[in-house]
Coordinates of C-alpha atoms and ligand atoms in Angstrom, one line a residue:
M1 CA 36.5 19.1 -18.0
S2 CA 36.0 21.6 -15.2
P3 CA 32.4 22.8 -14.7
L4 CA 31.4 26.1 -16.1
V5 CA 30.1 27.1 -12.7
P6 CA 30.4 24.7 -9.8
L7 CA 27.1 23.4 -8.4
R8 CA 26.2 24.9 -5.1
P9 CA 28.3 22.9 -2.6
D10 CA 25.3 22.0 -0.4
L11 CA 23.7 20.3 -3.5
A12 CA 26.8 18.4 -4.7
A13 CA 26.0 15.3 -2.6
L14 CA 22.4 15.3 -3.5
S15 CA 21.2 12.8 -6.0
G16 CA 18.0 13.4 -8.0
Y17 CA 14.8 11.6 -7.2
H18 CA 13.2 9.4 -9.9
S19 CA 11.8 6.0 -10.5
P20 CA 13.5 4.2 -13.4
Q21 CA 10.9 4.2 -16.2
V22 CA 11.9 1.0 -17.9
P23 CA 9.4 -0.3 -20.5
A24 CA 7.1 -2.9 -19.0
E25 CA 3.6 -4.2 -19.8
V26 CA 2.3 -3.8 -16.3
R27 CA 3.5 -0.6 -14.6
L28 CA 2.9 -0.7 -10.9
N29 CA 5.8 1.5 -9.8
T30 CA 4.6 5.1 -9.5
N31 CA 1.2 4.9 -7.7
E32 CA -0.7 6.3 -10.7
S33 CA -4.4 5.7 -11.0
P34 CA -4.9 2.4 -12.9
L35 CA -7.9 3.9 -14.7
P36 CA -8.0 7.0 -16.9
P37 CA -10.3 9.9 -16.1
P38 CA -13.9 9.7 -17.5
D39 CA -14.4 10.2 -21.3
A40 CA -16.9 13.0 -20.6
W41 CA -14.3 15.0 -18.7
R42 CA -11.9 14.5 -21.6
R43 CA -14.5 15.8 -24.1
E44 CA -15.4 18.8 -22.0
L45 CA -11.7 19.7 -21.6
A46 CA -11.1 19.3 -25.4
D47 CA -14.1 21.6 -26.1
E48 CA -12.8 24.2 -23.6
L49 CA -9.3 24.0 -25.1
A50 CA -10.7 24.5 -28.6
R51 CA -12.0 27.9 -27.6
L52 CA -9.2 28.9 -25.3
D53 CA -7.6 32.4 -25.7
F54 CA -4.1 31.0 -26.0
H55 CA -2.7 34.5 -26.5
R56 CA -3.7 35.5 -23.0
Y57 CA -1.9 34.7 -19.7
P58 CA -3.8 32.4 -17.3
D59 CA -5.8 33.7 -14.3
R60 CA -3.1 34.3 -11.8
G61 CA -5.4 33.8 -8.9
A62 CA -6.9 30.5 -10.4
A63 CA -10.2 31.8 -9.1
A64 CA -12.6 29.2 -10.5
L65 CA -10.4 26.2 -9.5
R66 CA -9.8 27.6 -6.0
S67 CA -13.5 28.3 -5.4
G68 CA -14.3 24.8 -6.7
L69 CA -11.8 23.2 -4.3
A70 CA -13.0 25.5 -1.4
E71 CA -16.5 24.3 -2.0
L72 CA -15.3 20.7 -2.0
H73 CA -13.6 21.0 1.4
G74 CA -16.0 23.5 3.0
V75 CA -13.4 26.3 3.3
S76 CA -12.9 29.7 1.7
P77 CA -10.9 30.2 -1.6
E78 CA -8.4 32.2 0.5
E79 CA -7.5 29.0 2.3
V80 CA -6.6 27.2 -1.0
F81 CA -3.4 27.4 -3.0
C82 CA -2.9 25.4 -6.2
A83 CA 0.3 24.5 -8.1
N84 CA 1.8 22.1 -10.7
G85 CA 1.5 18.9 -8.7
S86 CA 1.7 18.6 -5.0
N87 CA 5.5 18.6 -5.4
E88 CA 5.4 22.2 -6.4
V89 CA 3.1 23.0 -3.5
L90 CA 5.7 21.4 -1.2
Q91 CA 8.4 23.5 -2.9
C92 CA 6.5 26.7 -2.4
L93 CA 6.0 25.9 1.3
L94 CA 9.7 25.3 1.8
L95 CA 10.7 28.4 -0.2
A96 CA 8.3 30.6 1.8
F97 CA 8.7 29.2 5.3
G98 CA 12.0 27.2 5.2
G99 CA 15.3 28.3 3.8
A100 CA 18.8 29.0 5.2
G101 CA 18.9 29.0 9.0
R102 CA 15.6 27.1 9.3
T103 CA 14.8 23.4 9.9
A104 CA 12.3 20.9 8.6
V105 CA 11.5 17.6 10.4
V106 CA 10.6 14.4 8.6
F107 CA 9.9 10.9 10.0
E108 CA 11.8 8.2 8.0
P109 CA 11.1 6.1 6.1
T110 CA 8.8 8.5 4.3
Y111 CA 8.3 10.3 0.9
A112 CA 11.8 11.2 -0.1
L113 CA 10.9 14.5 -1.7
H114 CA 10.1 16.2 1.6
G115 CA 13.8 16.0 2.7
H116 CA 15.0 16.4 -0.9
I117 CA 13.1 19.7 -1.6
A118 CA 14.1 20.9 1.9
R119 CA 17.7 20.5 1.0
V120 CA 17.3 22.1 -2.4
T121 CA 15.9 25.2 -0.6
A122 CA 18.8 25.2 1.9
T123 CA 16.5 24.2 4.7
A124 CA 18.2 22.0 7.3
V125 CA 16.6 18.5 7.6
V126 CA 16.2 16.6 10.9
R127 CA 15.2 13.0 10.4
G128 CA 13.2 11.3 13.1
A129 CA 12.9 7.5 12.9
R130 CA 9.7 5.6 12.9
T131 CA 9.2 2.5 15.1
A132 CA 9.8 -1.1 13.8
D133 CA 6.2 -1.2 12.5
F134 CA 6.7 2.2 10.8
A135 CA 4.6 4.2 13.3
V136 CA 5.5 7.7 14.5
D137 CA 6.1 7.6 18.3
G138 CA 4.3 10.6 19.8
D139 CA 6.6 11.0 22.7
E140 CA 9.7 10.7 20.6
A141 CA 8.2 13.2 18.0
E142 CA 7.4 15.7 20.8
R143 CA 11.0 15.5 22.0
L144 CA 12.4 16.0 18.5
L145 CA 10.1 19.1 17.9
A146 CA 11.1 20.6 21.2
A147 CA 14.8 20.1 20.6
H148 CA 14.9 21.4 17.0
R149 CA 12.1 23.9 16.9
P150 CA 11.4 23.3 13.1
A151 CA 9.7 25.8 10.9
L152 CA 8.1 22.9 9.1
T153 CA 7.2 19.4 10.3
F154 CA 6.2 16.9 7.5
L155 CA 3.9 14.0 8.1
C156 CA 2.9 11.9 5.2
S157 CA -0.5 10.3 5.8
P158 CA -1.1 7.6 4.5
N159 CA 2.7 7.3 4.5
N160 CA 4.5 6.6 1.3
P161 CA 6.0 4.0 1.0
T162 CA 4.9 2.2 4.2
G163 CA 1.1 2.7 3.6
R164 CA -0.6 3.5 7.0
V165 CA -2.7 6.6 7.7
E166 CA -1.6 8.5 10.8
P167 CA -4.1 8.3 13.7
T168 CA -6.0 11.6 14.1
E169 CA -4.8 11.6 17.8
L170 CA -1.2 11.7 16.7
V171 CA -1.8 14.4 14.1
G172 CA -3.4 16.5 16.9
R173 CA -0.5 15.9 19.2
L174 CA 2.0 16.9 16.6
L175 CA -0.1 20.0 15.7
A176 CA 0.0 21.0 19.4
A177 CA 3.8 20.4 19.6
A178 CA 5.0 21.8 16.3
P179 CA 6.3 25.3 16.7
G180 CA 5.8 26.1 13.0
L181 CA 3.7 24.5 10.3
L182 CA 2.6 20.9 10.4
V183 CA 2.4 19.8 6.8
V184 CA 0.3 16.7 6.3
D185 CA 0.9 15.3 2.9
E186 CA -2.3 13.5 1.9
A187 CA -1.5 12.5 -1.7
Y188 CA -3.3 9.3 -0.9
G189 CA -5.8 10.8 1.5
Q190 CA -8.9 9.7 -0.3
F191 CA -7.9 6.0 0.0
A192 CA -8.0 6.3 3.8
R193 CA -10.8 6.6 6.3
S194 CA -9.5 9.6 8.2
S195 CA -8.0 12.9 7.1
A196 CA -6.3 15.8 8.9
L197 CA -8.9 17.9 7.2
D198 CA -11.3 16.5 9.9
L199 CA -9.3 18.5 12.5
R200 CA -9.9 21.7 10.6
A201 CA -13.6 21.1 10.4
G202 CA -13.8 21.2 14.3
G203 CA -15.4 24.6 14.5
V204 CA -14.5 28.1 15.7
E205 CA -13.2 27.0 19.0
D206 CA -10.5 24.9 17.3
A207 CA -9.6 27.5 14.7
E208 CA -6.6 28.8 16.7
A209 CA -5.4 25.3 17.5
T210 CA -5.4 24.3 13.8
R211 CA -3.8 27.5 12.4
G212 CA -0.5 25.8 11.8
L213 CA -2.1 22.8 9.9
V214 CA -1.4 22.5 6.2
V215 CA -3.0 19.7 4.3
V216 CA -1.5 18.9 0.9
R217 CA -3.5 17.0 -1.8
T218 CA -3.0 16.0 -5.4
F219 CA -5.0 15.3 -8.6
S220 CA -2.4 12.7 -9.6
K221 CA -3.8 9.7 -7.8
T222 CA -7.5 9.6 -6.9
W223 CA -8.4 12.1 -9.7
A224 CA -6.5 10.0 -12.2
M225 CA -4.8 13.1 -13.7
A226 CA -1.1 12.6 -13.1
A227 CA -0.4 14.0 -16.6
S228 CA -2.0 17.3 -15.7
R229 CA 0.4 18.1 -12.8
L230 CA -2.1 19.6 -10.4
G231 CA -1.9 19.7 -6.6
Y232 CA -3.1 22.1 -3.8
L233 CA -3.1 22.8 -0.2
V234 CA -5.7 23.8 2.4
A235 CA -4.4 26.0 5.1
D236 CA -4.6 29.4 6.9
P237 CA -4.8 32.3 4.4
E238 CA -1.4 33.5 5.8
V239 CA 0.2 30.2 4.5
V240 CA -1.5 30.7 1.1
A241 CA -0.2 34.3 1.0
G242 CA 3.3 33.0 1.7
C243 CA 3.1 30.5 -1.1
E244 CA 1.9 33.2 -3.5
A245 CA 4.8 35.4 -2.5
V246 CA 7.4 32.8 -3.8
V247 CA 5.6 31.2 -6.7
L248 CA 6.4 32.4 -10.3
P249 CA 3.9 34.6 -11.9
Y250 CA 1.3 32.7 -14.1
H251 CA 2.8 29.4 -12.9
L252 CA -0.4 27.5 -13.4
S253 CA -1.4 27.2 -17.0
T254 CA -5.0 27.7 -18.2
P255 CA -5.2 24.1 -19.5
T256 CA -4.1 22.9 -16.0
Q257 CA -6.7 25.1 -14.2
L258 CA -9.4 24.0 -16.6
A259 CA -8.5 20.3 -16.2
G260 CA -8.9 20.7 -12.4
T261 CA -12.1 22.8 -12.5
L262 CA -13.8 20.4 -14.8
A263 CA -12.7 17.3 -12.8
L264 CA -14.6 18.6 -9.8
R265 CA -17.8 17.9 -11.7
Y266 CA -16.9 14.2 -11.7
R267 CA -16.8 13.4 -8.0
E268 CA -18.9 10.3 -8.4
E269 CA -16.6 8.9 -11.0
M270 CA -13.6 9.7 -8.8
A271 CA -15.3 7.9 -5.9
Q272 CA -15.8 4.9 -8.1
R273 CA -12.1 4.8 -8.9
V274 CA -11.2 5.0 -5.2
A275 CA -13.7 2.2 -4.5
L276 CA -12.1 -0.1 -7.1
V277 CA -8.6 0.6 -5.9
T278 CA -9.5 0.0 -2.2
E279 CA -11.3 -3.3 -3.1
E280 CA -8.3 -4.5 -5.2
R281 CA -6.0 -3.4 -2.4
G282 CA -7.7 -6.0 -0.2
R283 CA -7.3 -8.6 -2.9
V284 CA -3.6 -7.9 -3.4
A285 CA -3.0 -7.8 0.4
A286 CA -4.8 -11.2 0.8
G287 CA -2.7 -12.6 -2.1
L288 CA 0.5 -11.5 -0.5
T289 CA -0.3 -13.2 2.8
A290 CA -0.4 -16.5 0.9
L291 CA 3.2 -16.0 -0.4
P292 CA 6.5 -16.2 1.4
V293 CA 6.7 -12.4 1.8
E294 CA 6.3 -10.0 4.7
S295 CA 3.8 -7.3 3.9
W296 CA 2.4 -4.2 5.7
P297 CA -1.3 -3.1 6.0
S298 CA -2.1 -0.2 3.7
D299 CA -4.6 2.7 3.7
A300 CA -3.2 3.9 0.4
S301 CA -3.1 2.8 -3.3
F302 CA 0.1 0.7 -2.9
I303 CA 1.5 -2.0 -0.6
L304 CA 5.0 -2.4 0.8
F305 CA 6.3 -6.0 1.0
R306 CA 9.5 -7.8 1.7
P307 CA 10.3 -11.2 0.0
R308 CA 11.6 -13.8 2.4
T309 CA 13.2 -16.2 -0.1
R310 CA 15.2 -13.9 -2.4
S311 CA 16.7 -10.5 -2.3
A312 CA 14.6 -7.5 -3.3
D313 CA 17.0 -6.7 -6.2
D314 CA 16.5 -10.3 -7.6
V315 CA 12.8 -10.2 -7.2
W316 CA 12.5 -6.8 -8.8
K317 CA 14.5 -8.0 -11.9
A318 CA 12.6 -11.3 -12.1
L319 CA 9.2 -9.5 -11.9
L320 CA 10.4 -7.3 -14.7
D321 CA 11.3 -10.4 -16.8
H322 CA 7.6 -11.3 -16.3
G323 CA 6.6 -7.9 -17.6
V324 CA 5.7 -6.4 -14.2
L325 CA 7.5 -3.2 -12.9
V326 CA 7.3 -2.4 -9.2
R327 CA 9.3 0.1 -7.1
N328 CA 12.5 -1.1 -5.5
C329 CA 12.8 0.6 -2.1
S330 CA 15.5 -1.7 -0.7
S331 CA 18.2 1.0 -0.8
W332 CA 16.0 3.5 1.2
E333 CA 16.8 4.1 4.8
G334 CA 15.0 1.6 7.0
L335 CA 13.5 -0.4 4.1
D336 CA 16.1 -3.2 3.6
G337 CA 14.8 -5.8 1.3
C338 CA 11.5 -4.0 0.5
L339 CA 9.5 -3.5 -2.7
R340 CA 6.4 -1.4 -3.2
V341 CA 3.6 -2.4 -5.6
T342 CA 0.9 0.0 -6.8
V343 CA -2.6 -1.4 -6.8
G344 CA -3.6 -1.7 -10.5
T345 CA -6.6 -3.0 -12.4
P346 CA -7.9 -6.5 -11.5
E347 CA -6.0 -7.9 -14.5
E348 CA -2.8 -6.1 -13.6
N349 CA -3.0 -7.3 -10.0
G350 CA -3.6 -10.8 -11.2
R351 CA -0.5 -10.6 -13.4
F352 CA 1.5 -9.2 -10.5
L353 CA 0.4 -11.9 -8.0
G354 CA 0.9 -14.7 -10.5
A355 CA 4.4 -13.5 -11.4
L356 CA 5.4 -13.0 -7.8
E357 CA 4.2 -16.5 -6.8
E358 CA 6.6 -17.9 -9.5
V359 CA 9.4 -15.6 -8.6
V360 CA 9.5 -16.2 -4.8
A361 CA 8.6 -19.9 -4.9
Ligands
LIG401 N1 3.4 13.4 -2.0 C1 3.4 12.0 -2.0 C2 3.4 11.3 -0.7 C3 3.6 11.3 -3.2 O1 3.7 10.0 -3.1 C4 3.6 12.0 -4.4 C5 3.8 11.3 -5.7 N2 4.6 10.2 -5.8 C6 3.6 13.4 -4.3 C7 3.4 14.0 -3.1 C8 3.7 14.2 -5.6 O2 2.6 14.1 -6.4 P1 2.3 15.2 -7.5 O3 3.4 16.1 -7.6 O4 2.1 14.3 -8.7 O5 1.0 15.8 -7.1

């Protein structure tokens, strides 16, 4: 049957992005928080929802949420933009500042959605390659930026799926070299020791130097709220205004805004979850070094590894037979033979390491 309307030709070759959600007892494939949010948060949210004026549109400016986030980061609400997950934040950035005739630079292997959303918004994508140990080479990056003059440069830090945080020095170098915006995707930022937000905190003298810096964060990982779909950026008010110009009216529902505003009262509990994950990350990393797999150091809530005795496809299937679902990255550019495991609860990590030991023996 011929299509009713042919798909835009530039999208025809694009495949969707998703992780197969096959049923498994231990789900370590999408980097969710292994623990739910605190019960007290859930009760507060339920109380608020019980009295919510559902017949009214949400606050378009998301004032309470933005001022809560502004306070968290020591910035003004005009420097914060919120959306339905950080993916929607990325989409707004590309709609506002990318588009036909403009270019975005990414450093592969990295989070596939940066390149994917760029193409959906008709932004040309230039893919820089990382070094053999998945680092971004500063000299190479500067050459690429000078040659292509991108409107947006994406840097994922810690990088998904390879795990390392980018050194502050490199972020500073790219910021100086990027002709447009430098978008630092810190979906896993709280699991790392440094953040690009530290550059923004440098004082008035640095304000001009960091004008092009956009830091993107999410409530999906550290805040344990993936179901809520809430993300945000911290950037110059001009960037916020650009995103507001392209986003749909009332895009952020009142329940979503409430979920985020209330979550900010539970910073201590959030920090506890981060501490548990970082401790368990050390245990999983140590467990992997005892097995015939190559693995890479991680500053995030997941670890990339490559089995030495069997193919990634075989190991992925065999782990699933043991009830453990991980992410198969082996078909991604530059990640031959690689799998990615999300750090789970101590029990889940024990199940994973036990199953992997049997599978790769
Ligand atoms: N950025 C990175 C690097 C991610 O890994 C993810 C989630 N997999 C996202 C953004 C999107 O997260 P969300 O839309 O849930 O905020």
